[in-house]
RNA sequence: UCCUGAGUAGCUCAGCCGGUUAGAGCAUCUGACUGUUAAUCAGAGGGUCGCUGGUUCGAGCCCAGCCUCAGGAGCCA
């Protein structure tokens, strides 16, 4: 007999129908009430076993975590707390679960503990909900771009260029560390390595993405990204997923429009398609925040926060305007910032970003036109202003609780200016001549951005540690599973 | 990498000023009960107090080093 998914059974009114349920035991109460979950929904179905006619040895094996198949009649529940239940006629244990050793109990576990058993945490309500939302968001990203005619481009994971400048890279090599091939001067002979030269894992698909955009018009990438930074925070991973659209003939304003509508679209999609999961996560967050003092709790609950984000335009201000706001802000004047804002040109610290987003505007903020000094070589240079300040057409989107969720820019399409900037920043032009070819042959204005997928999942699920929104987090000193 | 805090039973945590045999709730096991909702009730088992060294008559507690984890910062998405 084919199985029926629990999600469908919980919505069914076909009372009297004989159904088969396969799933994992959550709890077995009172020697007769079996709560089964099959992952199709965070809710369980109750199967009622007649213990007077069932073999005692079999009943003993109904332990938390065991995989079971039950067949019986779907009936209106005789008890309160659930609408339907299955009256068990036959019961089979598909896989036992030793209760002495199975680490998940029908009680609350800390997220830290569950992180240590990441292979089993999928079976908890919280992670069921988180990864359902993650899936929905990933699907929505593809749907958004596909519906707008963007081409999904697979940029390389292994890169031969170390000039991307987005952070420390992981070396990819087949060299035997115990027997390193050397040149006469003692340096490593990379000609002996797999690719015949040093290679690394990608830190960004942007440069290759630009090449494709200069042919297809509008493309996006969505793939794994690797940063070998020794970052130990709630919002950094060594391996994460990034979405990088790149669009020919877009200027900065259109780039911002696209990023804002992408974020709103995928949040809307999650609200429309994951209401059960988000409702659960909202409750989880409220429980968690009960531990905190009143002034640290969120003003809006999870659903209200997401809806608020949809209903309001993101605030768009330039770096220069932000500096003026910060300079005149209370925490700056009362010297409450750890880093006080004094001069134009300083990089914004996360305390400043948080002030702008969470205190001043109380909504997502897009910061544009940063000082050229603190931004990457490929960003389009603005005219020097009346005070002699050099800025670039960068834009960062800041979200409450997350910080920077999007970083992008209009790209410098004028080759003379680009080459000059590369020289100033000591970027080897020879290594990137393929990149510069886009500016040599039919260069055109274009723009793009990078969206950190896990940071998006963090925001939508209300989770607070990025290690809890990716199945198997890779962080410094941690590559388990 | 820096700053702060933590590490005691399977899990969550208590453990006073250094002093007898290190405790609780949940989980597990045994029994009772049998329409329960993290079932309930009674009982039992369960400890390398993160690791190494030191101080002391005596260390879970004090000191030093190390490891791991968490939060914050930096780097960034």
XYZ file of C-alpha atoms (C1' of nucleotides) in Angstrom:
558
model
C 0.000 0.000 0.000
C 1.327 3.409 -0.925
C 1.893 5.877 1.840
C 0.043 9.120 2.360
C 1.991 12.140 3.470
C 1.105 13.511 6.883
C 0.589 16.997 5.461
C -2.223 15.622 3.280
C -3.729 13.466 6.041
C -3.977 16.404 8.426
C -6.065 18.201 5.800
C -8.113 15.133 4.865
C -11.773 14.543 5.726
C -11.944 11.060 4.202
C -12.986 9.479 7.485
C -13.020 5.698 7.384
C -10.367 5.496 4.691
C -7.564 2.986 5.277
C -4.236 4.818 5.075
C -0.544 4.047 5.517
C 1.767 6.520 7.257
C 5.527 6.215 7.251
C 7.696 8.427 9.394
C 9.700 8.851 12.576
C 8.381 8.607 16.122
C 8.351 11.911 18.002
C 6.800 10.629 21.232
C 4.879 7.577 22.414
C 2.511 8.563 25.184
C 0.426 6.499 27.523
C 1.453 3.271 25.798
C -0.984 4.054 22.985
C -0.525 7.493 21.412
C 2.144 7.592 18.772
C 3.131 11.001 17.383
C 4.658 10.497 13.927
C 6.401 13.023 11.716
C 7.457 12.439 8.119
C 8.929 15.845 7.335
C 6.115 16.878 4.999
C 4.923 19.329 7.669
C 6.149 20.397 11.076
C 2.954 18.947 12.521
C 2.688 15.316 13.641
C -0.104 12.854 13.120
C -1.380 10.870 16.091
C -1.644 7.126 15.561
C -3.522 5.248 18.259
C -2.262 1.762 19.048
C -4.464 -0.758 20.843
C -1.981 -1.941 23.466
C -4.295 -4.712 24.673
C -3.959 -6.560 21.386
C -0.446 -5.511 20.352
C 2.658 -7.537 21.177
C 4.412 -5.982 24.184
C 7.846 -6.455 22.640
C 6.718 -4.422 19.646
C 5.347 -1.625 21.871
C 8.723 -1.412 23.615
C 10.367 -0.640 20.316
C 8.214 2.461 19.749
C 10.879 4.848 20.950
C 11.678 8.429 19.995
C 13.490 8.481 16.663
C 12.419 5.039 15.406
C 11.178 4.788 11.810
C 7.743 3.205 11.547
C 5.073 2.289 9.069
C 1.502 2.188 10.360
C -1.655 1.287 8.507
C -5.124 1.961 9.827
C -8.358 3.840 9.593
C -8.380 7.635 9.426
C -10.915 8.805 11.995
C -12.044 11.978 13.688
C -9.966 12.210 16.842
C -11.673 11.039 20.022
C -9.446 13.305 22.066
C -8.809 17.022 22.023
C -5.736 18.610 20.482
C -5.984 17.167 17.000
C -8.736 16.895 14.421
C -7.866 13.515 12.898
C -5.930 10.446 13.974
C -5.119 6.994 12.645
C -6.578 3.954 14.371
C -3.699 1.511 13.962
C -4.496 -1.881 12.476
C -0.970 -2.942 11.583
C 2.344 -1.592 12.760
C 5.854 -2.204 11.488
C 9.163 -0.924 12.812
C 11.308 0.041 9.816
C 14.293 1.075 11.893
C 14.850 0.935 15.647
C 16.263 3.827 17.645
C 18.066 2.915 20.860
C 16.551 5.266 23.472
C 19.740 5.094 25.569
C 21.742 6.528 22.696
C 19.406 8.683 20.597
C 20.313 12.244 21.602
C 17.037 13.983 20.745
C 14.465 13.975 23.502
C 10.919 15.289 23.486
C 12.086 18.489 25.179
C 13.774 21.748 24.292
C 17.388 21.528 23.246
C 19.794 24.413 22.963
C 20.762 25.477 19.438
C 24.405 25.029 20.464
C 23.809 21.385 21.325
C 21.848 20.766 18.127
C 24.719 22.265 16.143
C 26.921 19.464 17.476
C 24.452 16.904 16.149
C 23.725 18.665 12.873
C 23.097 15.300 11.212
C 20.067 14.759 13.452
C 18.824 18.310 13.964
C 16.796 18.111 10.739
C 14.345 16.050 12.771
C 13.455 18.943 15.049
C 10.576 21.342 14.438
C 12.843 24.359 14.295
C 15.170 22.979 11.654
C 12.329 21.466 9.682
C 10.883 24.981 9.456
C 14.219 26.705 8.791
C 15.212 24.461 5.914
C 11.740 24.547 4.360
C 11.985 28.326 4.320
C 15.528 28.106 2.954
C 14.269 25.925 0.114
C 11.383 28.281 -0.638
C 13.717 31.275 -0.749
C 16.134 29.500 -3.099
C 13.302 28.557 -5.402
C 11.923 32.092 -5.291
C 15.305 33.539 -6.262
C 15.409 31.382 -9.398
C 11.785 32.152 -10.198
C 12.301 35.887 -9.801
C 15.212 35.980 -12.222
C 13.784 33.453 -14.660
C 10.520 35.415 -14.908
C 12.552 38.510 -15.807
C 14.596 36.847 -18.521
C 17.863 36.569 -16.588
C 20.204 33.708 -17.546
C 21.442 31.493 -14.690
C 25.201 31.362 -15.206
C 27.510 28.823 -13.554
C 30.744 30.610 -12.820
C 33.744 28.493 -11.767
C 34.230 27.205 -8.233
C 37.962 26.745 -8.788
C 39.609 29.926 -9.893
C 43.049 30.583 -11.297
C 42.988 34.231 -10.393
C 43.926 35.502 -6.963
C 43.102 39.086 -7.830
C 39.421 39.108 -6.963
C 40.286 40.955 -3.821
C 37.324 39.844 -1.762
C 39.225 38.126 1.006
C 41.526 35.268 1.950
C 41.230 32.244 -0.328
C 41.376 28.487 0.128
C 44.159 26.914 -1.917
C 43.159 24.057 -4.229
C 46.019 21.658 -4.844
C 46.963 18.018 -5.339
C 50.529 18.628 -4.183
C 51.724 16.099 -1.601
C 52.483 18.208 1.486
C 55.114 15.685 2.571
C 56.939 15.948 -0.715
C 56.533 19.430 -2.150
C 58.044 19.937 -5.610
C 60.547 22.810 -5.512
C 62.194 25.111 -7.998
C 65.968 25.580 -7.832
C 65.520 28.679 -5.688
C 63.454 26.685 -3.190
C 60.056 28.131 -4.083
C 57.107 25.802 -4.736
C 57.017 24.533 -8.323
C 53.354 24.944 -9.223
C 53.983 23.570 -12.693
C 53.846 20.189 -10.951
C 50.431 20.949 -9.457
C 47.166 19.709 -10.976
C 46.410 22.834 -12.974
C 50.040 23.766 -13.539
C 49.584 26.970 -11.540
C 48.261 28.057 -8.146
C 44.484 27.754 -7.900
C 41.931 28.676 -5.249
C 38.273 28.316 -4.362
C 36.186 31.216 -5.605
C 35.451 34.184 -3.368
C 33.048 35.704 -5.898
C 31.660 34.927 -9.318
C 31.352 38.600 -10.155
C 34.214 39.055 -12.595
C 33.129 36.050 -14.666
C 29.521 37.174 -14.270
C 30.391 40.502 -15.864
C 31.792 38.680 -18.898
C 28.486 36.875 -19.389
C 26.402 40.007 -18.772
C 28.273 41.688 -21.589
C 26.728 39.139 -23.959
C 23.410 37.996 -22.457
C 22.467 41.367 -21.006
C 21.150 40.071 -17.699
C 22.564 37.097 -15.814
C 22.785 35.837 -12.251
C 24.856 33.318 -10.373
C 23.747 31.344 -7.328
C 26.413 29.099 -5.942
C 28.811 28.287 -3.146
C 31.423 30.843 -2.186
C 34.468 30.377 0.023
C 36.312 32.777 2.290
C 39.273 31.637 4.365
C 38.888 34.533 6.803
C 39.259 33.733 10.480
C 35.800 35.142 11.181
C 34.040 34.000 14.325
C 30.703 35.755 14.280
C 27.000 34.973 14.030
C 26.934 36.190 10.415
C 30.030 34.730 8.714
C 30.732 31.319 7.222
C 33.791 29.938 5.434
C 31.441 28.291 2.907
C 28.264 30.125 2.027
C 25.913 30.649 -0.895
C 25.770 33.892 -2.779
C 23.490 35.285 -5.469
C 25.236 37.651 -7.884
C 23.214 39.274 -10.649
C 25.040 41.318 -13.244
C 23.206 43.528 -15.753
C 24.386 45.331 -18.860
C 23.008 48.844 -19.415
C 21.964 49.257 -15.752
C 23.038 52.262 -13.772
C 23.143 52.501 -9.990
C 19.485 53.438 -9.464
C 18.286 50.510 -11.582
C 20.656 48.227 -9.673
C 19.077 49.352 -6.399
C 15.569 48.933 -7.822
C 16.377 45.376 -8.828
C 17.895 44.461 -5.455
C 14.965 45.942 -3.566
C 12.370 44.164 -5.681
C 14.276 40.866 -5.451
C 14.341 41.037 -1.660
C 10.660 41.974 -1.478
C 9.710 39.278 -3.951
C 11.408 36.420 -2.111
C 10.138 37.592 1.285
C 6.619 37.769 -0.153
C 7.085 34.282 -1.624
C 8.102 32.873 1.765
C 5.121 34.544 3.474
C 2.757 33.104 0.861
C 4.222 29.600 0.795
C 5.622 28.961 4.279
C 2.939 30.366 6.539
C 2.970 27.326 8.831
C 6.752 27.387 9.183
C 6.946 31.144 9.697
C 4.166 31.003 12.269
C 6.191 28.393 14.152
C 9.405 30.415 13.861
C 7.595 33.518 15.090
C 6.600 31.626 18.239
C 10.119 30.265 18.655
C 11.572 33.756 18.479
C 9.058 35.076 21.003
C 9.999 32.280 23.411
C 13.682 33.039 22.934
C 13.179 36.742 23.495
C 11.369 36.146 26.777
C 14.824 35.437 28.194
C 16.014 38.894 27.225
C 15.446 42.181 29.031
C 12.545 44.234 27.687
C 14.677 46.835 25.876
C 16.493 44.176 23.835
C 13.344 42.536 22.503
C 12.116 43.141 18.973
C 9.429 45.750 18.567
C 7.726 43.696 15.850
C 7.150 39.959 15.770
C 8.624 37.970 12.882
C 5.614 38.190 10.577
C 5.031 41.866 11.316
C 8.711 42.562 10.613
C 8.552 40.801 7.236
C 5.341 42.553 6.260
C 6.733 45.899 7.364
C 9.685 45.276 5.091
C 7.354 44.663 2.131
C 5.190 47.704 2.753
C 7.936 50.308 2.998
C 10.450 51.647 0.522
C 14.036 51.108 1.556
C 15.651 54.380 2.619
C 18.221 55.484 0.046
C 20.935 57.854 1.219
C 24.482 58.616 0.215
C 27.474 57.875 2.383
C 27.973 61.636 2.821
C 24.395 62.067 4.091
C 24.868 59.099 6.430
C 28.013 60.652 7.875
C 26.104 63.883 8.558
C 23.299 62.007 10.300
C 25.765 60.016 12.368
C 27.891 63.011 13.251
C 24.832 64.775 14.688
C 23.390 61.665 16.315
C 22.951 61.384 20.065
C 25.316 58.437 20.556
C 28.012 60.307 18.650
C 27.574 63.550 20.571
C 27.336 61.742 23.890
C 30.382 59.717 22.863
C 28.498 56.427 23.185
C 29.903 55.054 19.946
C 33.077 53.107 20.379
C 34.303 54.704 17.150
C 33.212 58.327 16.984
C 32.351 59.808 13.611
C 34.514 62.843 13.045
C 35.662 63.051 9.461
C 34.320 62.238 6.063
C 36.101 59.178 4.681
C 35.962 56.881 7.679
C 34.586 53.412 7.116
C 31.282 52.825 8.885
C 31.477 50.393 11.795
C 28.657 47.984 12.483
C 27.507 50.122 15.430
C 26.945 52.968 12.958
C 25.116 50.795 10.462
C 22.941 49.455 13.257
C 22.144 52.976 14.433
C 21.017 54.041 10.961
C 18.869 50.953 10.362
C 17.524 50.152 13.805
C 17.301 53.567 15.485
C 17.229 56.383 12.941
C 15.267 55.058 9.946
C 13.882 51.867 11.513
C 13.789 50.138 8.137
C 16.180 48.751 5.504
C 18.647 51.353 4.270
C 20.584 51.540 1.019
C 23.831 53.454 1.348
C 25.411 54.732 -1.873
C 28.413 56.649 -3.161
C 31.084 55.595 -0.707
C 34.577 57.087 -0.636
C 36.674 55.465 -3.371
C 39.411 54.760 -0.821
C 37.410 52.151 1.068
C 35.846 50.320 -1.890
C 36.899 47.844 -4.586
C 38.795 48.728 -7.772
C 35.993 47.849 -10.194
C 33.411 50.353 -8.918
C 32.474 53.253 -11.174
C 34.123 56.508 -10.178
C 31.970 59.605 -9.651
C 32.994 63.125 -10.660
C 35.131 64.642 -7.935
C 32.793 66.892 -5.918
C 33.230 70.594 -5.018
C 35.172 69.679 -1.900
C 37.524 67.413 -3.817
C 36.020 64.161 -2.513
C 36.359 61.039 -4.590
C 33.462 58.616 -4.415
C 32.339 55.496 -6.260
C 28.921 54.263 -7.332
C 28.662 51.620 -4.635
C 25.501 50.559 -2.875
C 25.156 48.463 0.280
C 21.799 47.334 1.606
C 21.648 47.183 5.389
C 19.025 45.102 7.194
C 18.058 45.246 10.852
C 19.802 42.574 12.898
C 21.853 41.392 9.934
C 23.880 44.370 8.769
C 25.063 44.235 5.197
C 22.897 41.801 3.235
C 23.691 43.161 -0.239
C 26.858 44.767 -1.545
C 26.975 46.038 -5.109
C 27.891 48.819 -7.478
C 27.769 50.189 -10.930
C 30.960 48.927 -12.568
C 33.664 51.105 -14.060
C 33.269 50.647 -17.815
C 35.858 53.242 -18.930
C 39.078 51.363 -19.460
C 41.515 54.216 -18.838
C 39.962 54.982 -15.465
C 39.762 51.277 -14.563
C 43.400 50.606 -15.433
C 44.543 53.662 -13.520
C 42.584 52.549 -10.451
C 43.990 49.014 -10.683
C 47.483 50.398 -10.779
C 46.822 52.567 -7.717
C 45.503 49.560 -5.836
C 48.271 47.227 -7.022
C 45.948 44.878 -8.909
C 47.992 43.070 -11.574
C 46.417 44.016 -14.905
C 48.141 41.183 -16.803
C 46.312 38.579 -14.735
C 42.953 40.210 -15.432
C 43.404 40.991 -19.104
C 40.436 38.730 -19.886
C 38.347 40.916 -17.603
C 39.629 44.085 -19.200
C 38.676 42.723 -22.640
C 35.031 43.525 -21.808
C 36.116 47.173 -21.624
C 38.228 46.899 -24.765
C 35.538 45.424 -26.977
C 32.114 47.021 -26.800
C 32.270 48.303 -23.253
C 28.960 49.511 -21.843
C 27.591 50.753 -18.529
C 26.651 47.841 -16.315
C 26.001 47.032 -12.669
C 25.441 44.180 -10.263
C 25.432 43.081 -6.640
C 26.028 40.169 -4.329
C 23.331 38.915 -1.963
C 24.399 36.661 0.914
C 21.866 33.857 0.829
C 22.315 32.721 4.435
C 21.930 36.297 5.665
C 18.634 36.432 3.807
C 17.547 33.149 5.415
C 18.568 34.548 8.806
C 16.378 37.582 8.311
C 13.333 35.675 7.101
C 13.475 32.891 9.713
C 14.351 35.163 12.631
C 17.225 32.869 13.576
C 20.159 34.719 15.094
C 23.193 32.562 14.255
C 24.125 31.935 10.620
C 25.320 28.433 11.545
C 21.679 27.523 12.134
C 20.426 28.348 8.633
C 22.868 26.219 6.602
C 22.705 22.427 7.019
C 26.388 21.807 7.735
C 28.188 25.025 8.632
C 31.869 25.432 7.855
C 33.595 27.859 10.202
C 37.168 28.152 11.516
C 38.068 24.864 13.248
C 34.810 23.250 12.204
C 34.157 21.091 9.132
C 32.195 18.225 10.710
C 29.905 15.947 8.703
C 42.781 37.473 15.239
C 41.236 40.706 19.605
C 37.828 41.507 23.976
C 34.288 39.233 27.412
C 31.985 34.987 29.379
C 31.307 29.700 29.783
C 32.780 24.257 30.114
C 29.787 19.812 36.497
C 25.103 13.139 34.731
C 22.555 11.878 27.860
C 20.260 17.310 27.957
C 19.388 22.055 30.851
C 21.535 23.826 35.072
C 22.617 24.527 40.882
C 26.973 23.750 43.805
C 27.984 29.293 49.666
C 34.167 31.625 52.290
C 38.547 25.777 49.607
C 36.248 21.143 54.062
C 32.527 14.548 55.058
C 29.636 10.340 50.273
C 29.016 16.469 44.128
C 22.794 17.745 43.704
C 17.928 19.030 40.926
C 14.544 18.867 36.659
C 14.059 16.409 32.127
C 15.741 11.906 29.558
C 16.808 6.434 30.402
C 15.442 1.701 33.041
C 11.637 -1.048 36.359
C 6.610 -1.005 38.070
C 1.606 1.241 38.217
C -2.144 3.746 35.334
C -4.592 3.675 30.359
C -7.917 9.182 25.648
C -2.735 11.056 26.258
C -0.851 16.217 24.181
C 6.958 17.552 26.272
C 1.054 12.253 29.752
C 1.005 11.262 35.068
C 2.565 8.620 39.768
C 6.330 5.516 42.563
C 11.229 3.616 42.554
C 16.264 2.682 40.419
C 20.730 3.341 37.684
C 23.811 7.192 35.800
C 29.878 11.741 37.124
C 37.705 11.398 34.277
C 33.600 18.343 37.568
C 37.102 20.361 29.442
C 42.695 18.921 29.473
C 47.714 19.456 31.705
C 50.475 21.180 35.566
C 50.770 23.948 40.229
C 49.365 25.949 45.396
C 47.247 23.472 49.834
C 46.618 18.919 55.307
C 42.540 19.120 51.654
C 40.631 21.757 44.936
C 34.411 21.295 41.131
C 35.893 26.024 43.694
C 42.413 29.287 43.953
C 46.828 30.040 40.179
C 49.260 29.143 35.161
C 49.109 27.180 30.277
C 46.239 24.840 26.578
C 41.570 23.146 24.086
C 36.500 23.904 22.823
C 32.014 26.690 22.730
C 29.075 31.222 22.974
C 28.456 36.648 22.585
C 30.766 41.221 20.838
C 34.637 43.537 17.483
C 37.496 43.378 12.917
C 37.185 41.289 7.749
C 32.698 40.912 4.683
C 27.929 38.574 2.014
